[in-house]
mmCIF file of C-alpha atoms in Angstrom:
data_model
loop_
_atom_site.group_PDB
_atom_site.id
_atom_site.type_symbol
_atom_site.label_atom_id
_atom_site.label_comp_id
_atom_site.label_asym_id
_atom_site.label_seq_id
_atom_site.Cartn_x
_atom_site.Cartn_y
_atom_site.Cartn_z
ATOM 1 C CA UNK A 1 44.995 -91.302 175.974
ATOM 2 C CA UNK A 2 47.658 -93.555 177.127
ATOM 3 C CA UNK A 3 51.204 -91.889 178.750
ATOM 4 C CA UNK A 4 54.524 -93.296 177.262
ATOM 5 C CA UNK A 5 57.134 -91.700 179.008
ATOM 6 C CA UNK A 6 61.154 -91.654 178.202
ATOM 7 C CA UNK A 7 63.911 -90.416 180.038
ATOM 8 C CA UNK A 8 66.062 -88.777 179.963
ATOM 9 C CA UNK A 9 65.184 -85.982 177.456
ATOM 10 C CA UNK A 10 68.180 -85.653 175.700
ATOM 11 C CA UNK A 11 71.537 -87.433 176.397
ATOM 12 C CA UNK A 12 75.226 -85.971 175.462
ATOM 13 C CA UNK A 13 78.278 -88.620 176.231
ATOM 14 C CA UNK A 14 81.513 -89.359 174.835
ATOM 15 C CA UNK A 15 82.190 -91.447 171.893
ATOM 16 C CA UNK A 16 83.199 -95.038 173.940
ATOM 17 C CA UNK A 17 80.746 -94.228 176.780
ATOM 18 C CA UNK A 18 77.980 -96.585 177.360
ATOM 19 C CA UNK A 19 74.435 -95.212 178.192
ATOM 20 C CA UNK A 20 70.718 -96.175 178.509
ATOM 21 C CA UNK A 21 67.122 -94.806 178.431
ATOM 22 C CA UNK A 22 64.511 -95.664 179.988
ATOM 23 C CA UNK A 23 61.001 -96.078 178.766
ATOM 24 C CA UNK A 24 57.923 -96.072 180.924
ATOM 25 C CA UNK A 25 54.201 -97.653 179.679
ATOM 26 C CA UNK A 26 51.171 -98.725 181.282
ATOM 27 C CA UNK A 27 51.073 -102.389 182.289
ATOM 28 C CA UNK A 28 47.295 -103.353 181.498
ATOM 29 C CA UNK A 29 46.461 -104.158 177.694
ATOM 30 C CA UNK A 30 49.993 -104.581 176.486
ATOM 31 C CA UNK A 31 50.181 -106.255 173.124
ATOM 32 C CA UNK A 32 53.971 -105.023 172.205
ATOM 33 C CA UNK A 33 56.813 -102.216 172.760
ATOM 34 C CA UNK A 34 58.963 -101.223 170.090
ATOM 35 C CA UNK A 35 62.378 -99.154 170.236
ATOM 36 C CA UNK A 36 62.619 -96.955 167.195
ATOM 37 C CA UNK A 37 65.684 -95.145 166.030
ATOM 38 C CA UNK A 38 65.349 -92.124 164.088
ATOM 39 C CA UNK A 39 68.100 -89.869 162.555
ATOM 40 C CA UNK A 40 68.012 -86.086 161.483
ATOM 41 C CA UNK A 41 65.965 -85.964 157.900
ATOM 42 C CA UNK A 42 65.347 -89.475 158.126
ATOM 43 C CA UNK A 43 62.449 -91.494 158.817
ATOM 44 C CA UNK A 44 61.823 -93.607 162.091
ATOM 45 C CA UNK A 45 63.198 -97.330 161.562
ATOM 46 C CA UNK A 46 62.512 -100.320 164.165
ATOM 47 C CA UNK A 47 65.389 -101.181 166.121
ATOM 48 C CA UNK A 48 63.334 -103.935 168.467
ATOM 49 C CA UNK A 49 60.276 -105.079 168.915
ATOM 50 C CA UNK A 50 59.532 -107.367 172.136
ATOM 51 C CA UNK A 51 56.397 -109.027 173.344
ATOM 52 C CA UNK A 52 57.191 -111.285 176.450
ATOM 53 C CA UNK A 53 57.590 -110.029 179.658
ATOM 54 C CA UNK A 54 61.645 -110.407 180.028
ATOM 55 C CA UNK A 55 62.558 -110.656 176.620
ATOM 56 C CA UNK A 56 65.700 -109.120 175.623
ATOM 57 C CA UNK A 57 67.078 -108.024 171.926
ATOM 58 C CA UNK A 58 70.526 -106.677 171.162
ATOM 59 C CA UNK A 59 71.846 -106.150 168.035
ATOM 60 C CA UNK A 60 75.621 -105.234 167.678
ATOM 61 C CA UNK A 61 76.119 -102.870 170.562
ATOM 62 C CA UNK A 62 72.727 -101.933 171.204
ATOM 63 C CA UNK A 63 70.487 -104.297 173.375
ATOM 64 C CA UNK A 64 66.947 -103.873 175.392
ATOM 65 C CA UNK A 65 65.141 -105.613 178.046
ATOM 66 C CA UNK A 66 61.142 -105.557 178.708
ATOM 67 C CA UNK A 67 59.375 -105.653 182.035
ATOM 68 C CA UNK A 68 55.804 -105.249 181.131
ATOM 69 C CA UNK A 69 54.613 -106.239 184.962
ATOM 70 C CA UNK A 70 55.748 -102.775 186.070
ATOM 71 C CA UNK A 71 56.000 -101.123 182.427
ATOM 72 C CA UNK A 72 59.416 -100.554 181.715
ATOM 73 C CA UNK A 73 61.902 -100.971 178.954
ATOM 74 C CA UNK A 74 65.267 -100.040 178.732
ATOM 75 C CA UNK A 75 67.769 -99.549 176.282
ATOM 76 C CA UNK A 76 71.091 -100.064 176.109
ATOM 77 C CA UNK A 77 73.945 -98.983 174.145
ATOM 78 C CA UNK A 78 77.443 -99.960 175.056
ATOM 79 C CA UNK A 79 80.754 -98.362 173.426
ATOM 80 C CA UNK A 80 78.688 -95.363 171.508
ATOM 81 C CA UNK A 81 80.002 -94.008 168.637
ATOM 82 C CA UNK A 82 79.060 -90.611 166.218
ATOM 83 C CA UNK A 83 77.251 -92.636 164.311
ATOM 84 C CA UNK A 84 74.737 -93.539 167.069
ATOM 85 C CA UNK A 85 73.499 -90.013 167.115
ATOM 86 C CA UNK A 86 69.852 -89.657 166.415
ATOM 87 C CA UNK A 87 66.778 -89.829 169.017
ATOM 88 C CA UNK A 88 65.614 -93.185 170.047
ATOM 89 C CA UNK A 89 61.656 -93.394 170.218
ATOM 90 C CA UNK A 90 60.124 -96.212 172.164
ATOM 91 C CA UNK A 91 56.389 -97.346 171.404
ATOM 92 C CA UNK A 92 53.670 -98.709 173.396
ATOM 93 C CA UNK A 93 51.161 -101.331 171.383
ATOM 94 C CA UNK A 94 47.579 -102.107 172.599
ATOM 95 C CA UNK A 95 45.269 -103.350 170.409
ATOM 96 C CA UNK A 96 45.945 -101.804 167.119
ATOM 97 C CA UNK A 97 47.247 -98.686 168.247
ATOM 98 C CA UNK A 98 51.133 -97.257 169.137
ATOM 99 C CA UNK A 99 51.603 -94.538 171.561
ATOM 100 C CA UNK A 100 54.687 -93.330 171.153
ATOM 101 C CA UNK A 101 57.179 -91.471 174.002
ATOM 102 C CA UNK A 102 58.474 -88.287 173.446
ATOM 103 C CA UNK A 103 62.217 -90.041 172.630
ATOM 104 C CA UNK A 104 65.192 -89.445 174.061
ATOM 105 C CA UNK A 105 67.590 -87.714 171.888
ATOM 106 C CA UNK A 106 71.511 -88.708 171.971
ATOM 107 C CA UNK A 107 74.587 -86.702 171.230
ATOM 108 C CA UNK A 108 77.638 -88.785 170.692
ATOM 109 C CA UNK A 109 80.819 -86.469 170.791
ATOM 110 C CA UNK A 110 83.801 -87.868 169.286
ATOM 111 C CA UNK B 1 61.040 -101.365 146.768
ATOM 112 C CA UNK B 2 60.157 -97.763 147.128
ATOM 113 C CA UNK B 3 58.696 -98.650 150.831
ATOM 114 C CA UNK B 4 56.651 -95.953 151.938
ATOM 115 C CA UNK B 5 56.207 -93.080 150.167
ATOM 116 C CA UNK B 6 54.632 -89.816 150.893
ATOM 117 C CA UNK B 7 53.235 -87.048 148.850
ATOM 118 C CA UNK B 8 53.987 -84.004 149.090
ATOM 119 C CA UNK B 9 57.209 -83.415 151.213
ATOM 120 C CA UNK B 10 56.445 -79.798 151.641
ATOM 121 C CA UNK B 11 52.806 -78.108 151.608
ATOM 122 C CA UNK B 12 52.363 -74.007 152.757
ATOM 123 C CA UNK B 13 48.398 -73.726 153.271
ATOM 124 C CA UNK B 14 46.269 -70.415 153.800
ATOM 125 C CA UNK B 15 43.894 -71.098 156.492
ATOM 126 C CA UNK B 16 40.526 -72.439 155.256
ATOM 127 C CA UNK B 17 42.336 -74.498 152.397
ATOM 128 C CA UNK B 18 41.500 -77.879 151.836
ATOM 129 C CA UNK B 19 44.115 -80.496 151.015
ATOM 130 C CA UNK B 20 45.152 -83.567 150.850
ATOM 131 C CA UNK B 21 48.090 -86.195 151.463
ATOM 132 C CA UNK B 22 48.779 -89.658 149.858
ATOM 133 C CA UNK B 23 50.686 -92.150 151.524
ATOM 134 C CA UNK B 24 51.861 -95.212 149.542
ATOM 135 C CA UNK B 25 53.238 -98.693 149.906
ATOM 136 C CA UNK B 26 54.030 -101.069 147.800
ATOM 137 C CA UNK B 27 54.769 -104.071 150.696
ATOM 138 C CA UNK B 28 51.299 -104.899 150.716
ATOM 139 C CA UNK B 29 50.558 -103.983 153.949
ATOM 140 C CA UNK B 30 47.488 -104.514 155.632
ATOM 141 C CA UNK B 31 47.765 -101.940 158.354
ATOM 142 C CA UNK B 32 48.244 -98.632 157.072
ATOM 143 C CA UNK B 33 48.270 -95.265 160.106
ATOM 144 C CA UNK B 34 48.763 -91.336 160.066
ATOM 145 C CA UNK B 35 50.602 -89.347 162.932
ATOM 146 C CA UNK B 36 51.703 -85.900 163.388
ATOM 147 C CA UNK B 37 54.935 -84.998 164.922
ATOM 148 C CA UNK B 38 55.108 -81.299 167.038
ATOM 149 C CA UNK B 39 57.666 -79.832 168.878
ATOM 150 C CA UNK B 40 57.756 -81.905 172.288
ATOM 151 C CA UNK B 41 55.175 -84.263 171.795
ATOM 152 C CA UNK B 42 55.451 -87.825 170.731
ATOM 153 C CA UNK B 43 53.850 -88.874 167.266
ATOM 154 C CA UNK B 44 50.430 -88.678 167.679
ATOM 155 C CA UNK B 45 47.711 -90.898 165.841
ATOM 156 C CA UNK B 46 45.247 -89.617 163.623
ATOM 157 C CA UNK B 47 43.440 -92.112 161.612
ATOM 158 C CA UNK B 48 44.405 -96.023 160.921
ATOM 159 C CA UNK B 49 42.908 -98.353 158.548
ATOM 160 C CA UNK B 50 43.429 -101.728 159.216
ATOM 161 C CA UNK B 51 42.130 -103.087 155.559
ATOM 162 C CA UNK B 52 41.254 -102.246 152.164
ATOM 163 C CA UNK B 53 37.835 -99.716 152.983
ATOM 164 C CA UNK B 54 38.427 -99.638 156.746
ATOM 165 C CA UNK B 55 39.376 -96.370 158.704
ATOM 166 C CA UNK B 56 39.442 -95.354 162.397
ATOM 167 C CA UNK B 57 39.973 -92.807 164.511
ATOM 168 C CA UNK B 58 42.932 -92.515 166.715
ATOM 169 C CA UNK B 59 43.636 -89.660 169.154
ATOM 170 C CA UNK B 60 43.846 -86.739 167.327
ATOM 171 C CA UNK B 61 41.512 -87.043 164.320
ATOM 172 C CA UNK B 62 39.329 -83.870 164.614
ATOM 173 C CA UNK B 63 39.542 -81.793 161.839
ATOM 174 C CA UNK B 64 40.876 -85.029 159.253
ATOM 175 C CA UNK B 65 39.624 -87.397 157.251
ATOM 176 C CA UNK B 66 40.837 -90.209 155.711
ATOM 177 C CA UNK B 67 40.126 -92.715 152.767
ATOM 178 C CA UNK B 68 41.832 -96.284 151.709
ATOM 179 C CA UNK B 69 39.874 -97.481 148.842
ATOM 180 C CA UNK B 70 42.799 -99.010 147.823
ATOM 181 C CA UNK B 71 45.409 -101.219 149.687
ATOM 182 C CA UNK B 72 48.172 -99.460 148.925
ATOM 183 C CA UNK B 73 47.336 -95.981 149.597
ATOM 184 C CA UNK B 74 45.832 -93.952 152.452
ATOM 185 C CA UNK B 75 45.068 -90.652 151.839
ATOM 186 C CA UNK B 76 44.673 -87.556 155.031
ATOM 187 C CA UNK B 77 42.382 -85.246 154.033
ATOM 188 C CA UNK B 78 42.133 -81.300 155.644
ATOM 189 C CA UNK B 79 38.698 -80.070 154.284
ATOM 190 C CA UNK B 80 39.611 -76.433 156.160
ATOM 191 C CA UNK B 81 42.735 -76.219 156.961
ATOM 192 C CA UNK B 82 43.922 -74.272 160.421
ATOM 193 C CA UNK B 83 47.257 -72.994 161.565
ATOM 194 C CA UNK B 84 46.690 -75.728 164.910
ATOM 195 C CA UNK B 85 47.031 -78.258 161.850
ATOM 196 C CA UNK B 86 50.844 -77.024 160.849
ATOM 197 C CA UNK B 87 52.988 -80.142 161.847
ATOM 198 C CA UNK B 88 54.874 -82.963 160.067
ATOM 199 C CA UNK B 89 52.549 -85.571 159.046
ATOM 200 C CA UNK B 90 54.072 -89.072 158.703
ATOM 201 C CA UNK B 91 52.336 -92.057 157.375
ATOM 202 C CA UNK B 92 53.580 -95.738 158.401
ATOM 203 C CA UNK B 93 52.409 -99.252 157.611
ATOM 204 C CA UNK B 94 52.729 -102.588 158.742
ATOM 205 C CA UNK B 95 50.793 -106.439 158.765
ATOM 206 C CA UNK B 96 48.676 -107.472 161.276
ATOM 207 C CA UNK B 97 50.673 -108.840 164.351
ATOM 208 C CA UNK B 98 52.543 -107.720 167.784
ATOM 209 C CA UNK B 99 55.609 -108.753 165.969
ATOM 210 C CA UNK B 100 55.540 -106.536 162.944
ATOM 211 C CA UNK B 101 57.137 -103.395 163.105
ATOM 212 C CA UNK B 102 56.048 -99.974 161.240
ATOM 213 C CA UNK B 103 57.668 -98.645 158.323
ATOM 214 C CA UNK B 104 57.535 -94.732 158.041
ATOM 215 C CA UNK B 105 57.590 -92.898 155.235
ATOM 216 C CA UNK B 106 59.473 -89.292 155.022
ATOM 217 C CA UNK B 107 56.999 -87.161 156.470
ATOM 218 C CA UNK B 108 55.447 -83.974 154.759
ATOM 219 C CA UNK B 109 56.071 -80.696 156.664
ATOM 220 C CA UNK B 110 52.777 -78.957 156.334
ATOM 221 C CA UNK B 111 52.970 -74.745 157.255
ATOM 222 C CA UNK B 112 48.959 -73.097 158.003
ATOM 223 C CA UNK B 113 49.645 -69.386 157.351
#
């Protein structure tokens, strides 16, 4: 069993703040890590997926980077608003299996 | 396009019930997987099939079966079900690839009394 951690737990900041998270893998057998955002009642949807040590996504306001030589990935998201509410869930691919992190759950309060 | 779609959203079991849950997709996915969400814990994997009569077990499969004798569905089976086994189930597919991403379906909160 493989340990994906993310920190912090849970995250509450003011609408305009900018904040990040922080996911931890294991750096042997890495295939992929994903960033998943998921919403109260809804289902999990993909936000990023990067392969290549140093790759970085963003789309709009949200952005990540990937260090898979010390197993890291972080998350970014710059000017939060309400709407960004929801817990972010970051994913760890080897082989044909994810291992996902526990997610980090943020509060945006107008 | 209906996605991922699971059946049933809610299920309350008496222990030593059997039962079991369909997943789905209409994408034609090749990669089809089952986790289980609990309180604190990251989704877990159960079972994965990565083709049309393929299955295998992922970390938590005790207790489960599966099936995918057809590519668009992938059913979880509980032959005798136990109150460890209440949890939201979610199914997700994808194609083969580091690049593709899952698609989830809904989930099915399942209650063990």
């Amino acid at each position: 069993i493989l340990n994906v951690e993310q920190s912090p737990q849970s995250l509450h900041v003011q609408e305009g703040d900018s904040t990040n998270f922080t996911c931890s893998f294991p750096s042997s057998n890495f295939y992929a890590l994903h960033w998943y955002r998921w919403e109260t009642a809804k289902s999990p949807e993909a936000l990023f997926v990067m392969t290549l040590n140093g790759d970085e996504k963003k789309k709009g306001r949200i952005s990540a980077t990937l260090n898979t030589k010390e197993g890291y990935s972080y998350l970014y998201i710059k000017g939060s608003q309400p709407e960004d509410s929801a817990t972010y869930l970051c994913a760890f691919m080897t082989g044909n299996q994810f291992y996902f992190g526990t997610g980090t759950s943020l509060t945006v309060i107008p | 396009n209906a996605g991922v779609t699971q059946t049933p959203k809610f299920r309350v079991l008496k222990t030593g019930q059997s039962m079991t849950l369909l997943c789905a997709q209409d994408m034609n996915h090749e990669y089809m997987y089952w986790y289980r969400q609990d309180p604190g814990m990251g989704l877990r994997l159960i079972h994965y099939s990565v083709g049309e009569g393929t299955t295998a077990k992922g970390e938590v499969p005790d207790g489960y079966n599966v099936s995918r004798l057809k590519k668009q569905n992938f059913l979880l089976g509980l032959e005798s079900a136990a109150p460890s086994q209440t949890s939201v189930y979610f199914c997700a597919s994808r194609n083969p690839g580091p690049d593709e991403k899952l698609f989830f379906g809904s989930g099915t909160q399942l209650s063990v009394l």
